[in-house]
Amino acid sequence: DQNQVVWTVPYLPIDPGDVGRDYQAVVRVNSQSGKGGIAFLMKRDYSLDLPRRLQVEFYRHVQDYTEKFGGEVDSQHLWKIFADEYLPGEEHNLSPWGRFKLRDSRADNNHETGEVSLRAQVSDNGTLRTLEAVAPGPIEAFISAFQGLGLDIKVLDYVEHAMETGESSRAAAYVEAEIAGQVLWGVGIDSSITRATYKAVISALNRAER
């Protein structure tokens, strides 16, 4: 039919409109679903463009959940699984936030040396700590500040993107880190891309602790 609209939806052999449905109502996730369907829902409904290796890691958590509880997982339930694992205490209050939580931060550029002086306040199991470090960039300084607490952190990959358009848009940051021999991802969301990255590092630290 030359008048038919071209459509692109993963894993569906027919156009949902032909049976009186739409793809928002049809796309579901179960224990047999692939990573592509999960990534599609997270991007379409929550503006999170997950890096490939994070997709693989998150896919295992979704599989564990669906195998444990059975049935299908809709988009809202998928978000809860994601937030519980990567954003506890940030996007909802159903799960404790973990050992660390970012309270405040300030990074000043030294135009003569090109380095950044960072001063950050974090809650460490309820105790407020002030962390300071100097490094070539704010992310390096933030990691160096935590290494001062005896934490072994090495960033392997880093991805960021805007979630919306406009001056008040939020940003998402994804950090893959090796922490005490574990390789895992952390995720941060904030109106500031720098703070989103700090939160992503803390997300990875808290997940390593758990």
mmCIF file of C-alpha atoms in Angstrom:
data_model
loop_
_atom_site.group_PDB
_atom_site.id
_atom_site.type_symbol
_atom_site.label_atom_id
_atom_site.label_comp_id
_atom_site.label_asym_id
_atom_site.label_seq_id
_atom_site.Cartn_x
_atom_site.Cartn_y
_atom_site.Cartn_z
ATOM 1 C CA ASP A 1 0.000 0.000 0.000
ATOM 2 C CA GLN A 2 1.667 3.231 -1.176
ATOM 3 C CA ASN A 3 -0.331 5.277 1.357
ATOM 4 C CA GLN A 4 0.937 3.308 4.343
ATOM 5 C CA VAL A 5 3.157 5.226 6.791
ATOM 6 C CA VAL A 6 6.705 3.961 7.216
ATOM 7 C CA TRP A 7 7.276 2.895 10.827
ATOM 8 C CA THR A 8 10.304 1.673 12.787
ATOM 9 C CA VAL A 9 9.765 -0.350 15.961
ATOM 10 C CA PRO A 10 12.061 -3.144 17.196
ATOM 11 C CA TYR A 11 10.942 -6.779 17.373
ATOM 12 C CA LEU A 12 7.408 -6.291 15.995
ATOM 13 C CA PRO A 13 6.517 -8.304 12.855
ATOM 14 C CA ILE A 14 3.399 -6.200 12.105
ATOM 15 C CA ASP A 15 2.341 -2.577 12.324
ATOM 16 C CA PRO A 16 0.432 -2.262 15.666
ATOM 17 C CA GLY A 17 -1.988 0.142 13.930
ATOM 18 C CA ASP A 18 -3.228 -2.741 11.761
ATOM 19 C CA VAL A 19 -4.666 -4.417 14.861
ATOM 20 C CA GLY A 20 -5.933 -1.291 16.580
ATOM 21 C CA ARG A 21 -2.948 -0.846 18.901
ATOM 22 C CA ASP A 22 0.043 1.460 19.195
ATOM 23 C CA TYR A 23 3.640 0.500 19.879
ATOM 24 C CA GLN A 24 3.698 2.248 23.264
ATOM 25 C CA ALA A 25 1.115 -0.266 24.446
ATOM 26 C CA VAL A 26 2.794 -3.244 22.767
ATOM 27 C CA VAL A 27 6.498 -3.005 23.643
ATOM 28 C CA ARG A 28 7.121 -5.082 26.769
ATOM 29 C CA VAL A 29 10.159 -6.731 28.335
ATOM 30 C CA ASN A 30 10.397 -10.284 29.671
ATOM 31 C CA SER A 31 13.155 -12.776 30.482
ATOM 32 C CA GLN A 32 13.595 -13.532 26.765
ATOM 33 C CA SER A 33 13.817 -9.908 25.631
ATOM 34 C CA GLY A 34 16.978 -8.518 24.101
ATOM 35 C CA LYS A 35 19.061 -5.514 25.057
ATOM 36 C CA GLY A 36 17.760 -3.490 22.126
ATOM 37 C CA GLY A 37 14.181 -3.426 23.372
ATOM 38 C CA ILE A 38 15.272 -2.331 26.861
ATOM 39 C CA ALA A 39 17.518 0.424 25.466
ATOM 40 C CA PHE A 40 14.682 1.556 23.168
ATOM 41 C CA LEU A 41 12.253 1.992 26.062
ATOM 42 C CA MET A 42 14.795 3.809 28.236
ATOM 43 C CA LYS A 43 15.571 6.259 25.437
ATOM 44 C CA ARG A 44 11.985 6.768 24.267
ATOM 45 C CA ASP A 45 10.366 7.186 27.673
ATOM 46 C CA TYR A 46 13.183 8.549 29.872
ATOM 47 C CA SER A 47 15.610 10.204 27.421
ATOM 48 C CA LEU A 48 18.493 7.989 28.574
ATOM 49 C CA ASP A 49 20.761 6.889 25.727
ATOM 50 C CA LEU A 50 22.591 4.073 27.516
ATOM 51 C CA PRO A 51 26.113 3.228 26.301
ATOM 52 C CA ARG A 52 26.428 -0.245 24.828
ATOM 53 C CA ARG A 53 28.337 -1.821 27.719
ATOM 54 C CA LEU A 54 25.912 -0.280 30.221
ATOM 55 C CA GLN A 55 23.067 -1.823 28.207
ATOM 56 C CA VAL A 56 24.722 -5.212 28.672
ATOM 57 C CA GLU A 57 25.154 -4.681 32.408
ATOM 58 C CA PHE A 58 21.608 -3.373 32.958
ATOM 59 C CA TYR A 59 20.194 -6.206 30.827
ATOM 60 C CA ARG A 60 21.486 -8.700 33.401
ATOM 61 C CA HIS A 61 19.617 -6.892 36.197
ATOM 62 C CA VAL A 62 16.394 -6.897 34.177
ATOM 63 C CA GLN A 63 16.822 -10.603 33.404
ATOM 64 C CA ASP A 64 17.383 -11.368 37.084
ATOM 65 C CA TYR A 65 14.204 -9.500 37.967
ATOM 66 C CA THR A 66 11.998 -11.108 35.309
ATOM 67 C CA GLU A 67 13.323 -14.588 36.077
ATOM 68 C CA LYS A 68 12.668 -14.062 39.779
ATOM 69 C CA PHE A 69 9.193 -12.541 39.520
ATOM 70 C CA GLY A 70 8.104 -13.756 36.074
ATOM 71 C CA GLY A 71 5.826 -12.049 33.586
ATOM 72 C CA GLU A 72 6.505 -8.930 31.577
ATOM 73 C CA VAL A 73 7.952 -5.588 32.630
ATOM 74 C CA ASP A 74 6.456 -2.371 31.290
ATOM 75 C CA SER A 75 8.300 0.913 30.863
ATOM 76 C CA GLN A 76 7.497 2.243 34.351
ATOM 77 C CA HIS A 77 8.667 -0.952 36.004
ATOM 78 C CA LEU A 78 11.825 -0.895 33.892
ATOM 79 C CA TRP A 79 12.567 2.596 35.190
ATOM 80 C CA LYS A 80 12.142 1.447 38.797
ATOM 81 C CA ILE A 81 14.639 -1.387 38.259
ATOM 82 C CA PHE A 82 17.090 1.070 36.721
ATOM 83 C CA ALA A 83 16.660 3.747 39.403
ATOM 84 C CA ASP A 84 16.919 1.226 42.243
ATOM 85 C CA GLU A 85 20.231 0.000 40.852
ATOM 86 C CA TYR A 86 21.856 3.182 39.513
ATOM 87 C CA LEU A 87 20.031 6.169 41.028
ATOM 88 C CA PRO A 88 18.919 5.234 44.562
ATOM 89 C CA GLY A 89 17.763 8.286 46.470
ATOM 90 C CA GLU A 90 18.184 10.552 43.451
ATOM 91 C CA GLU A 91 15.091 10.022 41.323
ATOM 92 C CA HIS A 92 12.773 8.407 43.890
ATOM 93 C CA ASN A 93 12.765 7.512 47.593
ATOM 94 C CA LEU A 94 12.134 3.776 47.458
ATOM 95 C CA SER A 95 15.735 2.746 48.005
ATOM 96 C CA PRO A 96 18.567 3.989 50.276
ATOM 97 C CA TRP A 97 21.183 6.057 48.505
ATOM 98 C CA GLY A 98 24.238 4.167 49.715
ATOM 99 C CA ARG A 99 27.427 5.190 51.460
ATOM 100 C CA PHE A 100 28.081 8.466 49.609
ATOM 101 C CA LYS A 101 25.860 11.348 48.561
ATOM 102 C CA LEU A 102 26.985 14.596 46.929
ATOM 103 C CA ARG A 103 26.067 17.663 48.965
ATOM 104 C CA ASP A 104 27.991 20.532 47.379
ATOM 105 C CA SER A 105 30.907 21.135 45.042
ATOM 106 C CA ARG A 106 32.998 23.951 43.631
ATOM 107 C CA ALA A 107 35.709 23.797 40.990
ATOM 108 C CA ASP A 108 37.996 26.775 40.272
ATOM 109 C CA ASN A 109 40.244 27.005 37.229
ATOM 110 C CA ASN A 110 43.828 28.195 37.622
ATOM 111 C CA HIS A 111 44.455 30.008 34.346
ATOM 112 C CA GLU A 112 48.233 30.001 34.894
ATOM 113 C CA THR A 113 48.662 26.259 35.437
ATOM 114 C CA GLY A 114 45.521 25.065 33.642
ATOM 115 C CA GLU A 115 44.591 22.933 36.624
ATOM 116 C CA VAL A 116 41.328 22.720 38.550
ATOM 117 C CA SER A 117 41.039 23.108 42.310
ATOM 118 C CA LEU A 118 38.059 21.145 43.600
ATOM 119 C CA ARG A 119 36.317 21.400 46.942
ATOM 120 C CA ALA A 120 33.401 19.008 47.419
ATOM 121 C CA GLN A 121 31.199 18.137 50.354
ATOM 122 C CA VAL A 122 29.839 14.609 50.503
ATOM 123 C CA SER A 123 27.874 12.668 53.055
ATOM 124 C CA ASP A 124 29.744 9.496 54.015
ATOM 125 C CA ASN A 125 27.324 7.205 55.858
ATOM 126 C CA GLY A 126 25.749 10.322 57.348
ATOM 127 C CA THR A 127 29.037 12.072 58.204
ATOM 128 C CA LEU A 128 29.731 15.249 56.240
ATOM 129 C CA ARG A 129 33.196 15.217 54.681
ATOM 130 C CA THR A 130 35.006 17.964 52.800
ATOM 131 C CA LEU A 131 37.167 16.624 49.974
ATOM 132 C CA GLU A 132 39.798 18.694 48.184
ATOM 133 C CA ALA A 133 42.055 17.952 45.235
ATOM 134 C CA VAL A 134 43.904 19.611 42.356
ATOM 135 C CA ALA A 135 44.032 17.972 38.909
ATOM 136 C CA PRO A 136 43.979 18.808 35.175
ATOM 137 C CA GLY A 137 40.155 18.623 35.072
ATOM 138 C CA PRO A 138 37.135 18.505 37.418
ATOM 139 C CA ILE A 139 36.480 14.775 36.934
ATOM 140 C CA GLU A 140 40.111 13.905 37.595
ATOM 141 C CA ALA A 141 40.065 16.129 40.695
ATOM 142 C CA PHE A 142 36.862 14.520 41.973
ATOM 143 C CA ILE A 143 38.299 11.029 41.577
ATOM 144 C CA SER A 144 41.581 12.108 43.155
ATOM 145 C CA ALA A 145 39.655 13.477 46.153
ATOM 146 C CA PHE A 146 38.052 10.073 46.745
ATOM 147 C CA GLN A 147 41.379 8.323 46.299
ATOM 148 C CA GLY A 148 42.476 10.420 49.269
ATOM 149 C CA LEU A 149 39.994 8.355 51.299
ATOM 150 C CA GLY A 150 41.846 5.203 50.306
ATOM 151 C CA LEU A 151 39.405 4.263 47.527
ATOM 152 C CA ASP A 152 40.939 2.732 44.395
ATOM 153 C CA ILE A 153 39.088 4.227 41.399
ATOM 154 C CA LYS A 154 40.015 4.118 37.715
ATOM 155 C CA VAL A 155 37.671 5.535 35.056
ATOM 156 C CA LEU A 156 37.525 3.330 31.953
ATOM 157 C CA ASP A 157 34.832 5.137 29.950
ATOM 158 C CA TYR A 158 32.755 8.283 30.215
ATOM 159 C CA VAL A 159 29.690 9.369 28.202
ATOM 160 C CA GLU A 160 27.372 12.352 28.623
ATOM 161 C CA HIS A 161 24.367 13.829 26.817
ATOM 162 C CA ALA A 162 21.580 16.356 27.284
ATOM 163 C CA MET A 163 18.203 14.857 28.135
ATOM 164 C CA GLU A 164 16.134 17.796 26.934
ATOM 165 C CA THR A 165 16.626 21.013 24.992
ATOM 166 C CA GLY A 166 16.726 24.499 26.467
ATOM 167 C CA GLU A 167 18.646 26.277 29.207
ATOM 168 C CA SER A 168 16.949 24.358 32.037
ATOM 169 C CA SER A 169 17.530 20.919 30.509
ATOM 170 C CA ARG A 170 19.007 18.084 32.525
ATOM 171 C CA ALA A 171 22.094 16.127 31.574
ATOM 172 C CA ALA A 172 22.880 12.443 32.014
ATOM 173 C CA ALA A 173 26.394 11.151 32.645
ATOM 174 C CA TYR A 174 27.587 7.549 32.537
ATOM 175 C CA VAL A 175 30.894 6.464 34.059
ATOM 176 C CA GLU A 176 32.420 3.007 33.696
ATOM 177 C CA ALA A 177 34.936 2.512 36.496
ATOM 178 C CA GLU A 178 37.184 -0.112 37.965
ATOM 179 C CA ILE A 179 36.837 0.032 41.748
ATOM 180 C CA ALA A 180 38.753 -2.385 43.955
ATOM 181 C CA GLY A 181 38.910 -4.888 41.110
ATOM 182 C CA GLN A 182 35.231 -4.540 40.105
ATOM 183 C CA VAL A 183 34.257 -3.070 36.732
ATOM 184 C CA LEU A 184 30.841 -1.417 36.838
ATOM 185 C CA TRP A 185 28.851 1.593 35.689
ATOM 186 C CA GLY A 186 27.530 4.601 37.565
ATOM 187 C CA VAL A 187 24.845 7.016 36.369
ATOM 188 C CA GLY A 188 24.183 10.620 37.318
ATOM 189 C CA ILE A 189 21.440 13.070 36.349
ATOM 190 C CA ASP A 190 21.599 16.796 37.063
ATOM 191 C CA SER A 191 20.992 20.197 35.492
ATOM 192 C CA SER A 192 24.803 20.612 35.524
ATOM 193 C CA ILE A 193 26.789 18.172 33.408
ATOM 194 C CA THR A 194 29.723 18.432 35.823
ATOM 195 C CA ARG A 195 27.554 17.577 38.832
ATOM 196 C CA ALA A 196 25.907 14.788 36.816
ATOM 197 C CA THR A 197 29.382 13.324 36.291
ATOM 198 C CA TYR A 198 30.212 13.625 39.996
ATOM 199 C CA LYS A 199 26.966 11.810 40.777
ATOM 200 C CA ALA A 200 27.835 9.092 38.245
ATOM 201 C CA VAL A 201 31.161 8.496 40.017
ATOM 202 C CA ILE A 202 29.347 8.304 43.368
ATOM 203 C CA SER A 203 26.777 5.940 41.844
ATOM 204 C CA ALA A 204 29.604 3.601 40.810
ATOM 205 C CA LEU A 205 31.220 3.864 44.253
ATOM 206 C CA ASN A 206 27.955 3.048 46.024
ATOM 207 C CA ARG A 207 27.293 0.107 43.714
ATOM 208 C CA ALA A 208 30.795 -1.235 44.396
ATOM 209 C CA GLU A 209 30.096 -0.963 48.129
ATOM 210 C CA ARG A 210 26.799 -2.850 47.721
#
